PDB file of C-alpha atoms in Angstrom:
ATOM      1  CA  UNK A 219       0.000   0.000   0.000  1.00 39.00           C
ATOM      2  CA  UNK A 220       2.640   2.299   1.081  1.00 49.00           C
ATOM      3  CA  UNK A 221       4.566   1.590  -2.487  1.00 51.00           C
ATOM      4  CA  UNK A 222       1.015   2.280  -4.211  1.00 50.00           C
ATOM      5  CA  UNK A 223       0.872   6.060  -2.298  1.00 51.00           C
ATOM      6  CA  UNK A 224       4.096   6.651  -3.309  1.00 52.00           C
ATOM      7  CA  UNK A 225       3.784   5.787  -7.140  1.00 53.00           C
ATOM      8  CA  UNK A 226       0.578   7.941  -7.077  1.00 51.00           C
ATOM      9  CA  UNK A 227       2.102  11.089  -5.880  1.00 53.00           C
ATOM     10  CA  UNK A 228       4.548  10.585  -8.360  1.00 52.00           C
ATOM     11  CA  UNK A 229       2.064  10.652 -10.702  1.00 54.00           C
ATOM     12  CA  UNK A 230       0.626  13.566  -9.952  1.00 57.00           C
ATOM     13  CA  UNK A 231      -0.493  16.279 -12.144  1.00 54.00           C
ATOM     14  CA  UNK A 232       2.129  18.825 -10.940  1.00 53.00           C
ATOM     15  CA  UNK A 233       4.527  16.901 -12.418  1.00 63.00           C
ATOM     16  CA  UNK A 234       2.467  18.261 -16.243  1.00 74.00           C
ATOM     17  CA  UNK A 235       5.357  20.120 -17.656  1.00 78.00           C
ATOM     18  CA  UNK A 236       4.400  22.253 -20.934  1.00 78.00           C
ATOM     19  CA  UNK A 237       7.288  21.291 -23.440  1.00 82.00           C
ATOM     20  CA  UNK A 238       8.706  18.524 -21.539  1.00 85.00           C
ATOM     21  CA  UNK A 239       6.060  15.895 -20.831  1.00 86.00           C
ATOM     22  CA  UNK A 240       7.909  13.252 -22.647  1.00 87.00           C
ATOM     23  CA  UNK A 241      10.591  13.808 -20.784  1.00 88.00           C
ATOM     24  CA  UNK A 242       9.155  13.960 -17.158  1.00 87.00           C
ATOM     25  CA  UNK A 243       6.740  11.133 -18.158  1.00 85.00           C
ATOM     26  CA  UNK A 244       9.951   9.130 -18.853  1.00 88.00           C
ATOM     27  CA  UNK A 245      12.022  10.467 -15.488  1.00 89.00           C
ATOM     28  CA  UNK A 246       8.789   9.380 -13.613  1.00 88.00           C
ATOM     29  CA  UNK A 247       8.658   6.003 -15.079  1.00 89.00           C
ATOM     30  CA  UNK A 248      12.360   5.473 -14.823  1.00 93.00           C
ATOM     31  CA  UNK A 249      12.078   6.310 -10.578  1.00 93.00           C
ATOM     32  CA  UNK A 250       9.088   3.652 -10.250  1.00 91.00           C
ATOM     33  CA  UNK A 251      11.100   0.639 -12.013  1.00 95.00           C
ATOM     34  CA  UNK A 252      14.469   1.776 -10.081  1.00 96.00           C
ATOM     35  CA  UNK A 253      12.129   2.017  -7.261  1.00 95.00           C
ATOM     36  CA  UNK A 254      10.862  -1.404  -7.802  1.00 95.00           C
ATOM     37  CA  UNK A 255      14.244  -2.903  -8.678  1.00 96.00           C
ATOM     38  CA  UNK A 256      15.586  -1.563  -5.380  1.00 96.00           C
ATOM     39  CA  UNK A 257      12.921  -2.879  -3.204  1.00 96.00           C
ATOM     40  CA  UNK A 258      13.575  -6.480  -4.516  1.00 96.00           C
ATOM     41  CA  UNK A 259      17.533  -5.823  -4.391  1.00 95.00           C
ATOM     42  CA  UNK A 260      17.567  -4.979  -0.651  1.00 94.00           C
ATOM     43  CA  UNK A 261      14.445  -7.380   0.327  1.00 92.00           C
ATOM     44  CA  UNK A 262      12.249  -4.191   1.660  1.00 88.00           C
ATOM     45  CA  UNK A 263       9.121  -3.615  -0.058  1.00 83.00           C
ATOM     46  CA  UNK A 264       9.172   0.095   1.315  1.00 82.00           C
ATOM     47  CA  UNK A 265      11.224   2.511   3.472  1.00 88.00           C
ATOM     48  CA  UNK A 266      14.244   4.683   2.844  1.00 92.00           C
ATOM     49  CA  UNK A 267      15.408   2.521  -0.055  1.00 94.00           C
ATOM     50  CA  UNK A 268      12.027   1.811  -2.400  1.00 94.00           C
ATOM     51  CA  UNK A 269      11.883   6.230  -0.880  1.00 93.00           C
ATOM     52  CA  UNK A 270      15.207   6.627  -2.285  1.00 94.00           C
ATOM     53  CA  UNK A 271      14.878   4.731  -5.732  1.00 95.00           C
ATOM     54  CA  UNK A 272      11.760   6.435  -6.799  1.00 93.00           C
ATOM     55  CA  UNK A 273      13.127   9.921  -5.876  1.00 93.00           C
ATOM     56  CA  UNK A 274      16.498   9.202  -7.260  1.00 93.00           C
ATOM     57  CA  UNK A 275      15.808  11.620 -10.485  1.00 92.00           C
ATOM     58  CA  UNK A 276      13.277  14.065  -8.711  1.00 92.00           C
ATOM     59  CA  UNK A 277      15.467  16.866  -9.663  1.00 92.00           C
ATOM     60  CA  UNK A 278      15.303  16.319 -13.039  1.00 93.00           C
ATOM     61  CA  UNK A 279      11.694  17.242 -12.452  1.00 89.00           C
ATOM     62  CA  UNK A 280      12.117  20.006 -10.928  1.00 89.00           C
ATOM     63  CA  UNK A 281      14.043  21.346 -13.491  1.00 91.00           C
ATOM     64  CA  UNK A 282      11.296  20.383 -16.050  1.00 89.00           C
ATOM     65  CA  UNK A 283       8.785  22.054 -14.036  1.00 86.00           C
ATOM     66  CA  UNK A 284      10.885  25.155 -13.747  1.00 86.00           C
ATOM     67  CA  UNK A 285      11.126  24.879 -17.580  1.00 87.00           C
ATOM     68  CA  UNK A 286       7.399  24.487 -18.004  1.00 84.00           C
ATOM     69  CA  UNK A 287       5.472  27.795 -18.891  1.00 76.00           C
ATOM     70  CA  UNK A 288       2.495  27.801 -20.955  1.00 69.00           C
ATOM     71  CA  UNK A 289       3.837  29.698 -23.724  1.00 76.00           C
ATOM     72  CA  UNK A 290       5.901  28.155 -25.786  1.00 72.00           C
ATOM     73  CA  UNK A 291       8.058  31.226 -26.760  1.00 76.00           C
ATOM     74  CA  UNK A 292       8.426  32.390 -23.863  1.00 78.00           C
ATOM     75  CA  UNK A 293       9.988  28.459 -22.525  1.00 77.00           C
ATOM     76  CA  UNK A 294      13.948  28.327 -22.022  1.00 84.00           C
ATOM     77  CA  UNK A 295      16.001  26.273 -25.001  1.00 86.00           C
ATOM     78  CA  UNK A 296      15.763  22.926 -24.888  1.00 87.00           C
ATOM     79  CA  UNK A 297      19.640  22.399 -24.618  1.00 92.00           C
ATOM     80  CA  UNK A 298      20.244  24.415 -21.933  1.00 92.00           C
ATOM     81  CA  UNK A 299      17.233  23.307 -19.694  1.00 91.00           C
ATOM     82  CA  UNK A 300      18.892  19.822 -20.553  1.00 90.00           C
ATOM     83  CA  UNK A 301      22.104  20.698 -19.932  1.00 93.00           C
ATOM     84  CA  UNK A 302      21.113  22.109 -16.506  1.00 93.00           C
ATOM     85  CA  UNK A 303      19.515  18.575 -15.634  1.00 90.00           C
ATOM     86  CA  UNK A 304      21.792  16.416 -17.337  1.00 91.00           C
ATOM     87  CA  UNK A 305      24.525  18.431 -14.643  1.00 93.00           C
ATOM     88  CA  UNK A 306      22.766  19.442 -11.881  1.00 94.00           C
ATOM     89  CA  UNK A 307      19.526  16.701 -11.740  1.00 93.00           C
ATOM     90  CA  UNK A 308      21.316  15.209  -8.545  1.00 92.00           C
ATOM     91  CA  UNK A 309      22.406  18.112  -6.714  1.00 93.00           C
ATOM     92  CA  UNK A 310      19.087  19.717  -7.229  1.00 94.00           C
ATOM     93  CA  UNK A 311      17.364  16.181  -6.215  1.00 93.00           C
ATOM     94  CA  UNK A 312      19.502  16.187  -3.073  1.00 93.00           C
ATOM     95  CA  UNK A 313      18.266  19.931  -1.741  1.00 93.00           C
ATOM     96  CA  UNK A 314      13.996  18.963  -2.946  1.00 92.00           C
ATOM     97  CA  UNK A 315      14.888  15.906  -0.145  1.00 91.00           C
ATOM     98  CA  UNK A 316      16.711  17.814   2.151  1.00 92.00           C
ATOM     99  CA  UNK A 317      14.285  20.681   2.087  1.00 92.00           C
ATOM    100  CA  UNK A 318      11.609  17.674   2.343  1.00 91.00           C
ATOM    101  CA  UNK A 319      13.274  16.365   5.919  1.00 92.00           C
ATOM    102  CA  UNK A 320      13.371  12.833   4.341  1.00 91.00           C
ATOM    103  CA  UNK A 321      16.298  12.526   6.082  1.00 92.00           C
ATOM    104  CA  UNK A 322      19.977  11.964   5.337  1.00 93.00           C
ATOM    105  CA  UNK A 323      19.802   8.316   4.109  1.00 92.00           C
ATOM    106  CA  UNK A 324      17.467   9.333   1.565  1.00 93.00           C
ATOM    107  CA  UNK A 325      18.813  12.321   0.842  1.00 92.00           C
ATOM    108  CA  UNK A 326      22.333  11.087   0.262  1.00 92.00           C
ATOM    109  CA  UNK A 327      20.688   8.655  -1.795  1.00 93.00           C
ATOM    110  CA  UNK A 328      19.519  11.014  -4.082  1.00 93.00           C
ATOM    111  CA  UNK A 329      22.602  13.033  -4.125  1.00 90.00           C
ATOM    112  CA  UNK A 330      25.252  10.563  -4.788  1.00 86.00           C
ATOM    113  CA  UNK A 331      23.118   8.040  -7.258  1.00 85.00           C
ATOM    114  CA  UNK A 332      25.587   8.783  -9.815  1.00 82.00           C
ATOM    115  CA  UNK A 333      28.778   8.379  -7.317  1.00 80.00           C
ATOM    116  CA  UNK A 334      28.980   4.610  -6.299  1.00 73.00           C
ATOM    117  CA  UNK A 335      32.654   5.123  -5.242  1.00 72.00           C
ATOM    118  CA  UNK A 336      32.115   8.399  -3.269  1.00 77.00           C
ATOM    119  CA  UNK A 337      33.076   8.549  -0.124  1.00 78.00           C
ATOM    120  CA  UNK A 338      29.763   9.338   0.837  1.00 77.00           C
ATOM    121  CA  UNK A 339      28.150   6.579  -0.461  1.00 81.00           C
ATOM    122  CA  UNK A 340      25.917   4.372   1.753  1.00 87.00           C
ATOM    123  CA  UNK A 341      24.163   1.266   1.575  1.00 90.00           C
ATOM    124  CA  UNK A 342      20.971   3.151   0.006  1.00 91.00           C
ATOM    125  CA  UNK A 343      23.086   5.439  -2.483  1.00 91.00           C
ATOM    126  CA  UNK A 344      24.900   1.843  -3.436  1.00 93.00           C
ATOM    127  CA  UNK A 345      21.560  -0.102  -4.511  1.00 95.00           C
ATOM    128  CA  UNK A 346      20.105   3.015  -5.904  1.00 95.00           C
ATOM    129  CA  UNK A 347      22.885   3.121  -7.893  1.00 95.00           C
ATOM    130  CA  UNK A 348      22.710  -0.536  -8.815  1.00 96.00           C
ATOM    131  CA  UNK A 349      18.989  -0.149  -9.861  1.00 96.00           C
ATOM    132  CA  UNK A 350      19.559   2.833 -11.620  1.00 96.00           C
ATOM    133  CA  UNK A 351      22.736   1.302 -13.605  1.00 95.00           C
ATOM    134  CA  UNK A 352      20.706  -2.125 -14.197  1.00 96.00           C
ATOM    135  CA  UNK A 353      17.403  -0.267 -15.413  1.00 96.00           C
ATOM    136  CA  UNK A 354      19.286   2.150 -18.094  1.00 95.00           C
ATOM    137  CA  UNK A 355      20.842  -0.911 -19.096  1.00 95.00           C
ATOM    138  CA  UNK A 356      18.036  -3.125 -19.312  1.00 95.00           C
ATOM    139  CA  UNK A 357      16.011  -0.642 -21.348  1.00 94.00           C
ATOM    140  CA  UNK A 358      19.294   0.585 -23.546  1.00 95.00           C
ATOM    141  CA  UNK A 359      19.666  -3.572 -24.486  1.00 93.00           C
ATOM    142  CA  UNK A 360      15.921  -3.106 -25.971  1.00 91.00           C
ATOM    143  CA  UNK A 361      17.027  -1.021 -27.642  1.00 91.00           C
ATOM    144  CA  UNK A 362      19.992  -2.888 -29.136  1.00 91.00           C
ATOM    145  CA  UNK A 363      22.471  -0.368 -27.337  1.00 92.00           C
ATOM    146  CA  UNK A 364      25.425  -2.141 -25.548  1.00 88.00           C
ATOM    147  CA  UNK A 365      26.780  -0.039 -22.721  1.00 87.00           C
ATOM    148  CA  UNK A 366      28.861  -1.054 -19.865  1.00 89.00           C
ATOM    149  CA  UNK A 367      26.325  -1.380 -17.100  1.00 90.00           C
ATOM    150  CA  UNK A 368      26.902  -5.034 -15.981  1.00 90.00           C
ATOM    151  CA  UNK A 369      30.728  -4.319 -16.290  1.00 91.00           C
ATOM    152  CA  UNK A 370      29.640  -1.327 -13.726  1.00 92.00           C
ATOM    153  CA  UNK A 371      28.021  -3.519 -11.699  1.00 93.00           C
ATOM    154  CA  UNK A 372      30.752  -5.745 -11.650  1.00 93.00           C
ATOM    155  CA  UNK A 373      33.639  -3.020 -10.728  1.00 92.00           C
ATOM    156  CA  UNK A 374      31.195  -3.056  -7.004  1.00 91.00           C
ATOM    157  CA  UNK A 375      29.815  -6.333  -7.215  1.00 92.00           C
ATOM    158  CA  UNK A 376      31.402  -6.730  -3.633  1.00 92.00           C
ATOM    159  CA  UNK A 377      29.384  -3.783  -2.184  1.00 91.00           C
ATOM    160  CA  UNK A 378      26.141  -5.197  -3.505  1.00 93.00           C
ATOM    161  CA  UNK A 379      23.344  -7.221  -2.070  1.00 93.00           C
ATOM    162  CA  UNK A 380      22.914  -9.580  -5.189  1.00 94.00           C
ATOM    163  CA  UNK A 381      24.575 -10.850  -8.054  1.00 95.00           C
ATOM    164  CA  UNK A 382      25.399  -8.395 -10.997  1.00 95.00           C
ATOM    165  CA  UNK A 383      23.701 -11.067 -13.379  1.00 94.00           C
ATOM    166  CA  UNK A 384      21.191 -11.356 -11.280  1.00 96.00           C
ATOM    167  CA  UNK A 385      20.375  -7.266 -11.103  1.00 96.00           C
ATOM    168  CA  UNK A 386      20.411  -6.716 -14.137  1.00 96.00           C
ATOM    169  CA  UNK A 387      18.018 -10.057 -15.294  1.00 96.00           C
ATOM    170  CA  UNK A 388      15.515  -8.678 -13.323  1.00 97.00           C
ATOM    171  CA  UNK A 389      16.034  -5.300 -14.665  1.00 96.00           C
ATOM    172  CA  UNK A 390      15.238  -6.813 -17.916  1.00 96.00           C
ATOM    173  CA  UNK A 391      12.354  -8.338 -16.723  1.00 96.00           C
ATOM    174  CA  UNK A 392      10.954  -4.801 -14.917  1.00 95.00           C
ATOM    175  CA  UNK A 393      11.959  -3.024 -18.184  1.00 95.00           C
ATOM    176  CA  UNK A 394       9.868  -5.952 -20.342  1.00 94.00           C
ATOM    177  CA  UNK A 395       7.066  -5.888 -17.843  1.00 92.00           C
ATOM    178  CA  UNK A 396       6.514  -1.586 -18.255  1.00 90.00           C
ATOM    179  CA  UNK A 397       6.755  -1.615 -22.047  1.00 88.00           C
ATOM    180  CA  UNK A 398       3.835  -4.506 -21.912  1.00 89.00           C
ATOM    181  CA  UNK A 399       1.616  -2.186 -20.040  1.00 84.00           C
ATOM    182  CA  UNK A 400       2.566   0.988 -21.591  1.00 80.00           C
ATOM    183  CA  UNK A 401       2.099  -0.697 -25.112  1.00 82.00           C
ATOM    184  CA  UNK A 402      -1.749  -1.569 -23.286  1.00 81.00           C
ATOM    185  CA  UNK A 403      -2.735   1.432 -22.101  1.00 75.00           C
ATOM    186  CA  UNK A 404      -1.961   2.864 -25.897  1.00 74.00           C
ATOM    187  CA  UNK A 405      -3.780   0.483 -27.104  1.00 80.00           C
ATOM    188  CA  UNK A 406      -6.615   1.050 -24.845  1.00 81.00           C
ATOM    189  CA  UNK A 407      -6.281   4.954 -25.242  1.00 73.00           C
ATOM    190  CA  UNK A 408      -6.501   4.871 -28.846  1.00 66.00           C
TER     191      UNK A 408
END
């Protein structure tokens, strides 16, 4: 239930960004599988970890939102608000949590999700790393994109709760699993 609430909220319609739906609609899929992936990495359906996973990218919609204006002349170019997440989407993730009081697990979670060998990193930043790593990989592979994600996974295989293999397998099979209901609720939208 407590999963359910939090995929709602981050569904909800103040995350409508004029000029960059596609793009938060993807950032907000993106935190529920890494969400989900992280929940069955560390064994806990919900706390600071599923918390962490599904926040992970929140500042990337923030910086859509900030983006968004209803006028489409009067919205910032597309490169630079992408630039801005694309270098500052963690950072700006890390201050929405801090400001948020979700405390520091989650917030250095958020901040470091990029930075598995920081010296900050904790046991939450390391499997929302993991999930995040495994997920991009899962969905670049259908694709047909190689990347190194497994040989990622592999470089901190001994700071992670499972397998590398076994991460990313059921990465592919969260990444399978959203495309089959995204392709269905096209197909029942019409």
């Amino acid at each position: 239930l407590w999963r359910i609430g939090m995929s709602i909220c981050v569904h909800s319609p103040v995350f409508r960004v004029a000029g960059f739906q596609r793009e938060a609609d993807e950032a907000r899929e993106h935190g529920v599988l890494v969400a989900d992936l992280a929940a069955w990495m560390s064994g806990e359906k919900r706390g600071e970890v599923y918390l962490s996973a599904l926040l992970h990218a929140i500042g990337k919609l923030v910086v859509y939102r900030a983006a968004s204006v209803r006028e489409a002349a009067d919205r910032p170019n597309r490169t630079l608000v992408n630039a801005v997440m694309n270098q500052f989407h963690s950072s700006i993730g890390q201050l929405a949590t801090n400001a948020w009081n979700l405390g520091p697990n989650v917030n250095t979670a958020v901040g470091f999700h990029h930075s598995a060998a920081s010296e900050y990193a904790t046991r939450e930043s390391i499997i929302v790393w993991a999930s995040d790593v495994a997920e991009i990989t899962a969905r670049l592979e259908r694709q047909g994109i190689e990347c190194s994600g497994l040989r990622a996974l592999d470089e901190h295989k001994e700071r992670l709760p499972r397998s590398p293999g076994e991460i990313i397998s059921k990465a592919r099979e969260f990444v399978a699993a959203a495309e089959k209901e995204r392709e269905s609720l096209d197909r029942a939208s019409g």
